[in-house]
Amino acid sequence: MKITGEKSKYHRFALNYEYAPDIVEFCRLLKESFGWQRFSYDTTSGTKRWCFSDSFLVTVIKGKYPSVEIDPLVWEIVKHEQKIVEEANTRAVEVEKIKQKTDTNFHVKGIKGELRNYQRIGVEFLVASKGRAILADEMGTGKSIQSLAYIVNSGFKRSLIVSPASVKHSWMSEVKKWTNMSAVVIDSKTKLHDIDPKINIWICNYDILIKHLPQLLKTHFDCIVGDESTYLKTPSAKRSKAFRQIARGINSVIFLSGTPILNRPAELFHLLNILDPKTWHNWYDYARRFCDGKQTRWGFDASGSSNPQELHNKIRGYFLRRLKSDVLKELPPKVFIEVPVELDKDAAHKYNVAENDLVAYLKKYSTLEDKNIAKTLTAEKLTRLNILRMVCANGKIGIAKELIENIIDGGEKVVVYASFINPLKELHEYFKDKSVIITGETPEKDRQTAVEKFQGDPSTQIFFGGYKSAATGITLTAAKNFIGIDYPFTPSDLNQSIDRIHRIGQAAESLNIFQLVAADTIDDDMKQMLAKKQNIMDEVIDGRRVEKEENMMDTLIRGVLRKYK
């Protein structure tokens, strides 16, 4: 009985032995326990034998059969990888101790200004994690500052920061404010070979990664930072593939996101795979275990959630997450105020027509099962649900005007967010010079101008923004009032929008969060759906135990159909 090296697509080692029933039974048990990709019976090489990939299985077999002969080269691999595992375990213990700290003597070298205590702990965590981690602090706590401090403290010569396009220039400002490093912002017209190789920080947005990929792959970076890492949630997306290619050759990979999961655990796998590809290499194993993954008549479905507490325990070593309520106790409390709204007559009529149309559509096509038809129906359902949401939002413009006028008449400022552009444009046109607006149509160069005017000009009392287009990279602490015209599809969009005012620099005694809710409409169902999604994130990321997640589309459709039963 001997273990030898055997290189193949899935395996590195082979177990050769004379047939014995107990050995066969033991090998079948290993296959069942670890899966066929990690331990399987190979007949392709002409010699029938058991093959496997994990070096620790050598010690498992040795423990069961002490007399097994082990090829010297195999034994060297086992000892080397055991040492790596021991070092990783030691580091994991150290990281966990750091995460439990409330105070630290850790000194950050080379940074300008004074970091808060929890931010120094964040840098210490990144150092102990060898720069491969997810900084998941709540929005407004200074994740960008901590990552820059880690880069400076580590003495890196060149680092790449990848962010949404809307916050590239905010990163440039942070680099200038906190460091003495040189930086460059890359756009679609930039010729990378003309960039001075001595530039320390290269700032690029996700959507042009693929354009600059050949040159970026040729450039040596010590660290790559993925800001708002939920942009990488889809592994098949071009930007995700490009980021993964670049990250493969970089030792330090840091992800920043206050909401690393938008909807479901499936969105987390790609980040884990980039950080630790040896541990998180099998998507289907992950999906079956943690995403309630299963084969359906329409294909493999990994849209659910399962064993969230187990997933939390497995990933906690990669994460550092602090809530503002724990580390920024000087910030004012949020006061949530639900404002009941009755749609005006015209909006109510339009809403009823759209709702009846959706119900008739769902009843007509509910029995179709073909895979392609199902995909088409899902897109169609979403479109029709969004029509309901849009009609509902437009029907609240009148009450929004009254609420805004009451706030600004009292001499206060207010930020107003919506999912759809029409209510924002109509309100901006109504209040004219008293307001500024940022939507998906706002040129990148005009975003900061709008923010600066709102923050610094007393006569500019209102900020209008889209949940998607104005939820990151801006600070609106001049206001202490927030109005949500409707509900977005994810808790992160809502939380990030609110956190434009609830962040460092906010001096109000309390913040008023007004949410306009039209009774007996899709608003009720959106509210329930967001609560369920937030619960999933809380359990996976923060470890809070909650009930099992329900499919988003099913939640909304069931709400629409409820009144027709």
PDB file of N, CA, C and O in Angstrom, residues 235-304:
ATOM      1  N   PRO A 235     -19.851  36.616 -10.937  1.00  0.00           N
ATOM      2  CA  PRO A 235     -18.557  36.156 -11.450  1.00  0.00           C
ATOM      3  C   PRO A 235     -18.441  36.212 -12.965  1.00  0.00           C
ATOM      4  O   PRO A 235     -17.345  36.386 -13.495  1.00  0.00           O
ATOM      5  N   SER A 236     -19.545  36.060 -13.683  1.00  0.00           N
ATOM      6  CA  SER A 236     -19.500  36.014 -15.142  1.00  0.00           C
ATOM      7  C   SER A 236     -19.416  37.400 -15.781  1.00  0.00           C
ATOM      8  O   SER A 236     -19.167  37.513 -16.986  1.00  0.00           O
ATOM      9  N   ALA A 237     -19.622  38.464 -15.005  1.00  0.00           N
ATOM     10  CA  ALA A 237     -19.555  39.814 -15.550  1.00  0.00           C
ATOM     11  C   ALA A 237     -18.124  40.138 -15.980  1.00  0.00           C
ATOM     12  O   ALA A 237     -17.158  39.689 -15.372  1.00  0.00           O
ATOM     13  N   LYS A 238     -17.985  40.947 -17.029  1.00  0.00           N
ATOM     14  CA  LYS A 238     -16.660  41.273 -17.565  1.00  0.00           C
ATOM     15  C   LYS A 238     -15.784  41.943 -16.519  1.00  0.00           C
ATOM     16  O   LYS A 238     -14.598  41.664 -16.398  1.00  0.00           O
ATOM     17  N   ARG A 239     -16.372  42.863 -15.732  1.00  0.00           N
ATOM     18  CA  ARG A 239     -15.561  43.562 -14.733  1.00  0.00           C
ATOM     19  C   ARG A 239     -15.096  42.617 -13.639  1.00  0.00           C
ATOM     20  O   ARG A 239     -13.992  42.763 -13.105  1.00  0.00           O
ATOM     21  N   SER A 240     -15.941  41.619 -13.292  1.00  0.00           N
ATOM     22  CA  SER A 240     -15.560  40.640 -12.267  1.00  0.00           C
ATOM     23  C   SER A 240     -14.402  39.786 -12.755  1.00  0.00           C
ATOM     24  O   SER A 240     -13.451  39.507 -12.007  1.00  0.00           O
ATOM     25  N   LYS A 241     -14.480  39.350 -14.011  1.00  0.00           N
ATOM     26  CA  LYS A 241     -13.403  38.537 -14.577  1.00  0.00           C
ATOM     27  C   LYS A 241     -12.100  39.329 -14.647  1.00  0.00           C
ATOM     28  O   LYS A 241     -11.019  38.808 -14.350  1.00  0.00           O
ATOM     29  N   ALA A 242     -12.206  40.590 -15.059  1.00  0.00           N
ATOM     30  CA  ALA A 242     -11.008  41.430 -15.163  1.00  0.00           C
ATOM     31  C   ALA A 242     -10.386  41.651 -13.794  1.00  0.00           C
ATOM     32  O   ALA A 242      -9.160  41.557 -13.633  1.00  0.00           O
ATOM     33  N   PHE A 243     -11.213  41.946 -12.799  1.00  0.00           N
ATOM     34  CA  PHE A 243     -10.693  42.166 -11.444  1.00  0.00           C
ATOM     35  C   PHE A 243      -9.986  40.912 -10.933  1.00  0.00           C
ATOM     36  O   PHE A 243      -8.902  40.989 -10.345  1.00  0.00           O
ATOM     37  N   ARG A 244     -10.620  39.754 -11.154  1.00  0.00           N
ATOM     38  CA  ARG A 244     -10.029  38.494 -10.677  1.00  0.00           C
ATOM     39  C   ARG A 244      -8.673  38.243 -11.347  1.00  0.00           C
ATOM     40  O   ARG A 244      -7.722  37.810 -10.683  1.00  0.00           O
ATOM     41  N   GLN A 245      -8.573  38.528 -12.638  1.00  0.00           N
ATOM     42  CA  GLN A 245      -7.300  38.326 -13.344  1.00  0.00           C
ATOM     43  C   GLN A 245      -6.196  39.200 -12.756  1.00  0.00           C
ATOM     44  O   GLN A 245      -5.073  38.749 -12.545  1.00  0.00           O
ATOM     45  N   ILE A 246      -6.522  40.458 -12.492  1.00  0.00           N
ATOM     46  CA  ILE A 246      -5.528  41.374 -11.932  1.00  0.00           C
ATOM     47  C   ILE A 246      -5.145  40.946 -10.523  1.00  0.00           C
ATOM     48  O   ILE A 246      -3.959  40.929 -10.154  1.00  0.00           O
ATOM     49  N   ALA A 247      -6.139  40.564  -9.715  1.00  0.00           N
ATOM     50  CA  ALA A 247      -5.905  40.230  -8.313  1.00  0.00           C
ATOM     51  C   ALA A 247      -5.044  38.984  -8.146  1.00  0.00           C
ATOM     52  O   ALA A 247      -4.365  38.828  -7.127  1.00  0.00           O
ATOM     53  N   ARG A 248      -5.062  38.081  -9.139  1.00  0.00           N
ATOM     54  CA  ARG A 248      -4.300  36.836  -9.031  1.00  0.00           C
ATOM     55  C   ARG A 248      -2.815  37.085  -8.786  1.00  0.00           C
ATOM     56  O   ARG A 248      -2.149  36.313  -8.108  1.00  0.00           O
ATOM     57  N   GLY A 249      -2.287  38.162  -9.338  1.00  0.00           N
ATOM     58  CA  GLY A 249      -0.855  38.417  -9.207  1.00  0.00           C
ATOM     59  C   GLY A 249      -0.501  39.397  -8.109  1.00  0.00           C
ATOM     60  O   GLY A 249       0.631  39.885  -8.063  1.00  0.00           O
ATOM     61  N   ILE A 250      -1.448  39.706  -7.220  1.00  0.00           N
ATOM     62  CA  ILE A 250      -1.220  40.713  -6.173  1.00  0.00           C
ATOM     63  C   ILE A 250      -1.363  40.063  -4.797  1.00  0.00           C
ATOM     64  O   ILE A 250      -2.339  39.356  -4.530  1.00  0.00           O
ATOM     65  N   ASN A 251      -0.421  40.331  -3.919  1.00  0.00           N
ATOM     66  CA  ASN A 251      -0.432  39.704  -2.592  1.00  0.00           C
ATOM     67  C   ASN A 251      -1.546  40.232  -1.702  1.00  0.00           C
ATOM     68  O   ASN A 251      -2.198  39.473  -0.989  1.00  0.00           O
ATOM     69  N   SER A 252      -1.755  41.543  -1.700  1.00  0.00           N
ATOM     70  CA  SER A 252      -2.765  42.139  -0.820  1.00  0.00           C
ATOM     71  C   SER A 252      -4.022  42.478  -1.619  1.00  0.00           C
ATOM     72  O   SER A 252      -3.958  43.262  -2.572  1.00  0.00           O
ATOM     73  N   VAL A 253      -5.134  41.876  -1.223  1.00  0.00           N
ATOM     74  CA  VAL A 253      -6.427  42.121  -1.875  1.00  0.00           C
ATOM     75  C   VAL A 253      -7.426  42.499  -0.788  1.00  0.00           C
ATOM     76  O   VAL A 253      -7.739  41.686   0.086  1.00  0.00           O
ATOM     77  N   ILE A 254      -7.906  43.730  -0.834  1.00  0.00           N
ATOM     78  CA  ILE A 254      -8.822  44.230   0.199  1.00  0.00           C
ATOM     79  C   ILE A 254     -10.144  44.616  -0.450  1.00  0.00           C
ATOM     80  O   ILE A 254     -10.169  45.365  -1.431  1.00  0.00           O
ATOM     81  N   PHE A 255     -11.227  44.096   0.091  1.00  0.00           N
ATOM     82  CA  PHE A 255     -12.559  44.482  -0.359  1.00  0.00           C
ATOM     83  C   PHE A 255     -13.194  45.398   0.677  1.00  0.00           C
ATOM     84  O   PHE A 255     -13.093  45.146   1.880  1.00  0.00           O
ATOM     85  N   LEU A 256     -13.856  46.448   0.196  1.00  0.00           N
ATOM     86  CA  LEU A 256     -14.555  47.381   1.071  1.00  0.00           C
ATOM     87  C   LEU A 256     -16.036  47.377   0.735  1.00  0.00           C
ATOM     88  O   LEU A 256     -16.410  47.544  -0.433  1.00  0.00           O
ATOM     89  N   SER A 257     -16.866  47.144   1.729  1.00  0.00           N
ATOM     90  CA  SER A 257     -18.310  47.205   1.506  1.00  0.00           C
ATOM     91  C   SER A 257     -19.039  47.198   2.842  1.00  0.00           C
ATOM     92  O   SER A 257     -18.804  46.320   3.678  1.00  0.00           O
ATOM     93  N   GLY A 258     -19.896  48.191   3.033  1.00  0.00           N
ATOM     94  CA  GLY A 258     -20.744  48.181   4.226  1.00  0.00           C
ATOM     95  C   GLY A 258     -21.859  47.178   4.105  1.00  0.00           C
ATOM     96  O   GLY A 258     -22.487  46.808   5.095  1.00  0.00           O
ATOM     97  N   THR A 259     -22.099  46.699   2.865  1.00  0.00           N
ATOM     98  CA  THR A 259     -23.154  45.712   2.607  1.00  0.00           C
ATOM     99  C   THR A 259     -22.632  44.670   1.630  1.00  0.00           C
ATOM    100  O   THR A 259     -23.002  44.677   0.450  1.00  0.00           O
ATOM    101  N   PRO A 260     -21.748  43.756   2.084  1.00  0.00           N
ATOM    102  CA  PRO A 260     -21.171  42.778   1.154  1.00  0.00           C
ATOM    103  C   PRO A 260     -22.179  41.818   0.550  1.00  0.00           C
ATOM    104  O   PRO A 260     -21.886  41.152  -0.432  1.00  0.00           O
ATOM    105  N   ILE A 261     -23.375  41.732   1.141  1.00  0.00           N
ATOM    106  CA  ILE A 261     -24.458  40.942   0.553  1.00  0.00           C
ATOM    107  C   ILE A 261     -25.639  41.873   0.310  1.00  0.00           C
ATOM    108  O   ILE A 261     -26.133  42.508   1.233  1.00  0.00           O
ATOM    109  N   LEU A 262     -26.074  41.988  -0.948  1.00  0.00           N
ATOM    110  CA  LEU A 262     -27.224  42.825  -1.265  1.00  0.00           C
ATOM    111  C   LEU A 262     -28.530  42.072  -1.081  1.00  0.00           C
ATOM    112  O   LEU A 262     -29.494  42.580  -0.521  1.00  0.00           O
ATOM    113  N   ASN A 263     -28.572  40.854  -1.586  1.00  0.00           N
ATOM    114  CA  ASN A 263     -29.816  40.094  -1.588  1.00  0.00           C
ATOM    115  C   ASN A 263     -29.691  38.703  -0.990  1.00  0.00           C
ATOM    116  O   ASN A 263     -30.570  38.242  -0.291  1.00  0.00           O
ATOM    117  N   ARG A 264     -28.569  37.998  -1.277  1.00  0.00           N
ATOM    118  CA  ARG A 264     -28.492  36.587  -0.910  1.00  0.00           C
ATOM    119  C   ARG A 264     -27.031  36.148  -0.814  1.00  0.00           C
ATOM    120  O   ARG A 264     -26.137  36.799  -1.376  1.00  0.00           O
ATOM    121  N   PRO A 265     -26.754  35.035  -0.116  1.00  0.00           N
ATOM    122  CA  PRO A 265     -25.373  34.575   0.095  1.00  0.00           C
ATOM    123  C   PRO A 265     -24.610  34.250  -1.185  1.00  0.00           C
ATOM    124  O   PRO A 265     -23.387  34.267  -1.191  1.00  0.00           O
ATOM    125  N   ALA A 266     -25.315  33.947  -2.285  1.00  0.00           N
ATOM    126  CA  ALA A 266     -24.637  33.631  -3.542  1.00  0.00           C
ATOM    127  C   ALA A 266     -23.712  34.762  -3.966  1.00  0.00           C
ATOM    128  O   ALA A 266     -22.674  34.531  -4.608  1.00  0.00           O
ATOM    129  N   GLU A 267     -24.053  35.995  -3.593  1.00  0.00           N
ATOM    130  CA  GLU A 267     -23.277  37.153  -4.025  1.00  0.00           C
ATOM    131  C   GLU A 267     -21.914  37.247  -3.340  1.00  0.00           C
ATOM    132  O   GLU A 267     -21.056  38.014  -3.772  1.00  0.00           O
ATOM    133  N   LEU A 268     -21.717  36.461  -2.299  1.00  0.00           N
ATOM    134  CA  LEU A 268     -20.472  36.541  -1.530  1.00  0.00           C
ATOM    135  C   LEU A 268     -19.383  35.610  -2.058  1.00  0.00           C
ATOM    136  O   LEU A 268     -18.193  35.828  -1.813  1.00  0.00           O
ATOM    137  N   PHE A 269     -19.777  34.574  -2.801  1.00  0.00           N
ATOM    138  CA  PHE A 269     -18.820  33.530  -3.182  1.00  0.00           C
ATOM    139  C   PHE A 269     -17.648  34.080  -3.990  1.00  0.00           C
ATOM    140  O   PHE A 269     -16.494  33.697  -3.758  1.00  0.00           O
ATOM    141  N   HIS A 270     -17.908  34.954  -4.938  1.00  0.00           N
ATOM    142  CA  HIS A 270     -16.837  35.437  -5.813  1.00  0.00           C
ATOM    143  C   HIS A 270     -15.751  36.158  -5.012  1.00  0.00           C
ATOM    144  O   HIS A 270     -14.554  36.012  -5.296  1.00  0.00           O
ATOM    145  N   LEU A 271     -16.147  36.931  -4.001  1.00  0.00           N
ATOM    146  CA  LEU A 271     -15.160  37.619  -3.163  1.00  0.00           C
ATOM    147  C   LEU A 271     -14.315  36.608  -2.391  1.00  0.00           C
ATOM    148  O   LEU A 271     -13.081  36.733  -2.309  1.00  0.00           O
ATOM    149  N   LEU A 272     -14.976  35.602  -1.829  1.00  0.00           N
ATOM    150  CA  LEU A 272     -14.255  34.572  -1.078  1.00  0.00           C
ATOM    151  C   LEU A 272     -13.303  33.804  -1.981  1.00  0.00           C
ATOM    152  O   LEU A 272     -12.180  33.470  -1.581  1.00  0.00           O
ATOM    153  N   ASN A 273     -13.741  33.535  -3.197  1.00  0.00           N
ATOM    154  CA  ASN A 273     -12.908  32.805  -4.155  1.00  0.00           C
ATOM    155  C   ASN A 273     -11.652  33.594  -4.514  1.00  0.00           C
ATOM    156  O   ASN A 273     -10.562  33.027  -4.674  1.00  0.00           O
ATOM    157  N   ILE A 274     -11.774  34.914  -4.642  1.00  0.00           N
ATOM    158  CA  ILE A 274     -10.609  35.756  -4.951  1.00  0.00           C
ATOM    159  C   ILE A 274      -9.664  35.818  -3.762  1.00  0.00           C
ATOM    160  O   ILE A 274      -8.443  35.718  -3.901  1.00  0.00           O
ATOM    161  N   LEU A 275     -10.221  35.958  -2.560  1.00  0.00           N
ATOM    162  CA  LEU A 275      -9.394  36.071  -1.359  1.00  0.00           C
ATOM    163  C   LEU A 275      -8.677  34.773  -1.017  1.00  0.00           C
ATOM    164  O   LEU A 275      -7.500  34.773  -0.654  1.00  0.00           O
ATOM    165  N   ASP A 276      -9.400  33.663  -1.125  1.00  0.00           N
ATOM    166  CA  ASP A 276      -8.865  32.374  -0.681  1.00  0.00           C
ATOM    167  C   ASP A 276      -9.338  31.267  -1.625  1.00  0.00           C
ATOM    168  O   ASP A 276     -10.218  30.478  -1.291  1.00  0.00           O
ATOM    169  N   PRO A 277      -8.757  31.208  -2.829  1.00  0.00           N
ATOM    170  CA  PRO A 277      -9.234  30.246  -3.834  1.00  0.00           C
ATOM    171  C   PRO A 277      -9.046  28.786  -3.441  1.00  0.00           C
ATOM    172  O   PRO A 277      -9.768  27.924  -3.948  1.00  0.00           O
ATOM    173  N   LYS A 278      -8.124  28.488  -2.555  1.00  0.00           N
ATOM    174  CA  LYS A 278      -7.933  27.092  -2.146  1.00  0.00           C
ATOM    175  C   LYS A 278      -9.094  26.607  -1.290  1.00  0.00           C
ATOM    176  O   LYS A 278      -9.536  25.461  -1.423  1.00  0.00           O
ATOM    177  N   THR A 279      -9.589  27.474  -0.422  1.00  0.00           N
ATOM    178  CA  THR A 279     -10.713  27.094   0.446  1.00  0.00           C
ATOM    179  C   THR A 279     -12.042  27.202  -0.277  1.00  0.00           C
ATOM    180  O   THR A 279     -12.905  26.327  -0.165  1.00  0.00           O
ATOM    181  N   TRP A 280     -12.224  28.263  -1.050  1.00  0.00           N
ATOM    182  CA  TRP A 280     -13.510  28.536  -1.709  1.00  0.00           C
ATOM    183  C   TRP A 280     -13.348  28.357  -3.215  1.00  0.00           C
ATOM    184  O   TRP A 280     -13.359  29.318  -3.980  1.00  0.00           O
ATOM    185  N   HIS A 281     -13.184  27.104  -3.629  1.00  0.00           N
ATOM    186  CA  HIS A 281     -12.926  26.819  -5.035  1.00  0.00           C
ATOM    187  C   HIS A 281     -14.104  26.163  -5.744  1.00  0.00           C
ATOM    188  O   HIS A 281     -14.131  26.109  -6.967  1.00  0.00           O
ATOM    189  N   ASN A 282     -15.091  25.669  -4.981  1.00  0.00           N
ATOM    190  CA  ASN A 282     -16.180  24.909  -5.607  1.00  0.00           C
ATOM    191  C   ASN A 282     -17.506  25.635  -5.424  1.00  0.00           C
ATOM    192  O   ASN A 282     -18.091  25.639  -4.345  1.00  0.00           O
ATOM    193  N   TRP A 283     -17.960  26.274  -6.503  1.00  0.00           N
ATOM    194  CA  TRP A 283     -19.196  27.045  -6.446  1.00  0.00           C
ATOM    195  C   TRP A 283     -20.398  26.174  -6.112  1.00  0.00           C
ATOM    196  O   TRP A 283     -21.240  26.556  -5.289  1.00  0.00           O
ATOM    197  N   TYR A 284     -20.495  25.006  -6.709  1.00  0.00           N
ATOM    198  CA  TYR A 284     -21.691  24.184  -6.505  1.00  0.00           C
ATOM    199  C   TYR A 284     -21.769  23.645  -5.080  1.00  0.00           C
ATOM    200  O   TYR A 284     -22.862  23.549  -4.508  1.00  0.00           O
ATOM    201  N   ASP A 285     -20.633  23.297  -4.487  1.00  0.00           N
ATOM    202  CA  ASP A 285     -20.639  22.884  -3.084  1.00  0.00           C
ATOM    203  C   ASP A 285     -21.136  24.029  -2.198  1.00  0.00           C
ATOM    204  O   ASP A 285     -21.947  23.834  -1.280  1.00  0.00           O
ATOM    205  N   TYR A 286     -20.627  25.226  -2.468  1.00  0.00           N
ATOM    206  CA  TYR A 286     -21.036  26.412  -1.707  1.00  0.00           C
ATOM    207  C   TYR A 286     -22.530  26.674  -1.890  1.00  0.00           C
ATOM    208  O   TYR A 286     -23.258  26.923  -0.925  1.00  0.00           O
ATOM    209  N   ALA A 287     -22.993  26.610  -3.146  1.00  0.00           N
ATOM    210  CA  ALA A 287     -24.390  26.922  -3.444  1.00  0.00           C
ATOM    211  C   ALA A 287     -25.341  25.928  -2.791  1.00  0.00           C
ATOM    212  O   ALA A 287     -26.376  26.308  -2.239  1.00  0.00           O
ATOM    213  N   ARG A 288     -24.986  24.643  -2.843  1.00  0.00           N
ATOM    214  CA  ARG A 288     -25.854  23.627  -2.233  1.00  0.00           C
ATOM    215  C   ARG A 288     -25.913  23.784  -0.718  1.00  0.00           C
ATOM    216  O   ARG A 288     -26.970  23.568  -0.115  1.00  0.00           O
ATOM    217  N   ARG A 289     -24.785  24.143  -0.120  1.00  0.00           N
ATOM    218  CA  ARG A 289     -24.714  24.214   1.336  1.00  0.00           C
ATOM    219  C   ARG A 289     -25.312  25.505   1.894  1.00  0.00           C
ATOM    220  O   ARG A 289     -26.003  25.493   2.908  1.00  0.00           O
ATOM    221  N   PHE A 290     -25.027  26.639   1.211  1.00  0.00           N
ATOM    222  CA  PHE A 290     -25.360  27.926   1.809  1.00  0.00           C
ATOM    223  C   PHE A 290     -26.380  28.754   1.025  1.00  0.00           C
ATOM    224  O   PHE A 290     -26.827  29.779   1.516  1.00  0.00           O
ATOM    225  N   CYS A 291     -26.734  28.318  -0.188  1.00  0.00           N
ATOM    226  CA  CYS A 291     -27.680  29.075  -1.008  1.00  0.00           C
ATOM    227  C   CYS A 291     -28.927  28.264  -1.315  1.00  0.00           C
ATOM    228  O   CYS A 291     -29.672  28.593  -2.261  1.00  0.00           O
ATOM    229  N   ASP A 292     -29.133  27.170  -0.558  1.00  0.00           N
ATOM    230  CA  ASP A 292     -30.277  26.283  -0.803  1.00  0.00           C
ATOM    231  C   ASP A 292     -30.294  25.858  -2.267  1.00  0.00           C
ATOM    232  O   ASP A 292     -31.344  25.745  -2.897  1.00  0.00           O
ATOM    233  N   GLY A 293     -29.090  25.649  -2.838  1.00  0.00           N
ATOM    234  CA  GLY A 293     -28.947  25.342  -4.248  1.00  0.00           C
ATOM    235  C   GLY A 293     -29.555  23.999  -4.627  1.00  0.00           C
ATOM    236  O   GLY A 293     -29.356  23.001  -3.930  1.00  0.00           O
ATOM    237  N   LYS A 294     -30.272  23.996  -5.714  1.00  0.00           N
ATOM    238  CA  LYS A 294     -30.931  22.756  -6.160  1.00  0.00           C
ATOM    239  C   LYS A 294     -31.240  22.849  -7.649  1.00  0.00           C
ATOM    240  O   LYS A 294     -31.388  23.938  -8.204  1.00  0.00           O
ATOM    241  N   GLN A 295     -31.344  21.694  -8.257  1.00  0.00           N
ATOM    242  CA  GLN A 295     -31.696  21.614  -9.673  1.00  0.00           C
ATOM    243  C   GLN A 295     -33.214  21.713  -9.809  1.00  0.00           C
ATOM    244  O   GLN A 295     -33.947  20.986  -9.132  1.00  0.00           O
ATOM    245  N   THR A 296     -33.676  22.633 -10.629  1.00  0.00           N
ATOM    246  CA  THR A 296     -35.107  22.784 -10.866  1.00  0.00           C
ATOM    247  C   THR A 296     -35.396  22.544 -12.337  1.00  0.00           C
ATOM    248  O   THR A 296     -34.482  22.348 -13.144  1.00  0.00           O
ATOM    249  N   ARG A 297     -36.650  22.598 -12.697  1.00  0.00           N
ATOM    250  CA  ARG A 297     -37.020  22.397 -14.100  1.00  0.00           C
ATOM    251  C   ARG A 297     -36.484  23.522 -14.986  1.00  0.00           C
ATOM    252  O   ARG A 297     -36.421  23.398 -16.196  1.00  0.00           O
ATOM    253  N   TRP A 298     -36.068  24.644 -14.334  1.00  0.00           N
ATOM    254  CA  TRP A 298     -35.549  25.772 -15.103  1.00  0.00           C
ATOM    255  C   TRP A 298     -34.020  25.872 -15.025  1.00  0.00           C
ATOM    256  O   TRP A 298     -33.439  26.817 -15.499  1.00  0.00           O
ATOM    257  N   GLY A 299     -33.383  24.904 -14.380  1.00  0.00           N
ATOM    258  CA  GLY A 299     -31.931  24.952 -14.217  1.00  0.00           C
ATOM    259  C   GLY A 299     -31.542  24.989 -12.752  1.00  0.00           C
ATOM    260  O   GLY A 299     -32.382  24.817 -11.857  1.00  0.00           O
ATOM    261  N   PHE A 300     -30.259  25.220 -12.479  1.00  0.00           N
ATOM    262  CA  PHE A 300     -29.761  25.234 -11.104  1.00  0.00           C
ATOM    263  C   PHE A 300     -30.128  26.561 -10.439  1.00  0.00           C
ATOM    264  O   PHE A 300     -29.810  27.638 -10.948  1.00  0.00           O
ATOM    265  N   ASP A 301     -30.791  26.475  -9.286  1.00  0.00           N
ATOM    266  CA  ASP A 301     -31.262  27.668  -8.577  1.00  0.00           C
ATOM    267  C   ASP A 301     -30.463  27.841  -7.290  1.00  0.00           C
ATOM    268  O   ASP A 301     -30.472  26.987  -6.417  1.00  0.00           O
ATOM    269  N   ALA A 302     -29.746  28.985  -7.175  1.00  0.00           N
ATOM    270  CA  ALA A 302     -28.969  29.289  -5.967  1.00  0.00           C
ATOM    271  C   ALA A 302     -29.387  30.640  -5.413  1.00  0.00           C
ATOM    272  O   ALA A 302     -28.575  31.385  -4.871  1.00  0.00           O
ATOM    273  N   SER A 303     -30.667  30.958  -5.535  1.00  0.00           N
ATOM    274  CA  SER A 303     -31.154  32.272  -5.122  1.00  0.00           C
ATOM    275  C   SER A 303     -31.588  32.320  -3.670  1.00  0.00           C
ATOM    276  O   SER A 303     -31.960  33.385  -3.171  1.00  0.00           O
ATOM    277  N   GLY A 304     -31.541  31.188  -2.977  1.00  0.00           N
ATOM    278  CA  GLY A 304     -32.015  31.153  -1.603  1.00  0.00           C
ATOM    279  C   GLY A 304     -30.907  31.295  -0.576  1.00  0.00           C
ATOM    280  O   GLY A 304     -29.803  31.748  -0.857  1.00  0.00           O
TER     281      GLY A 304
END
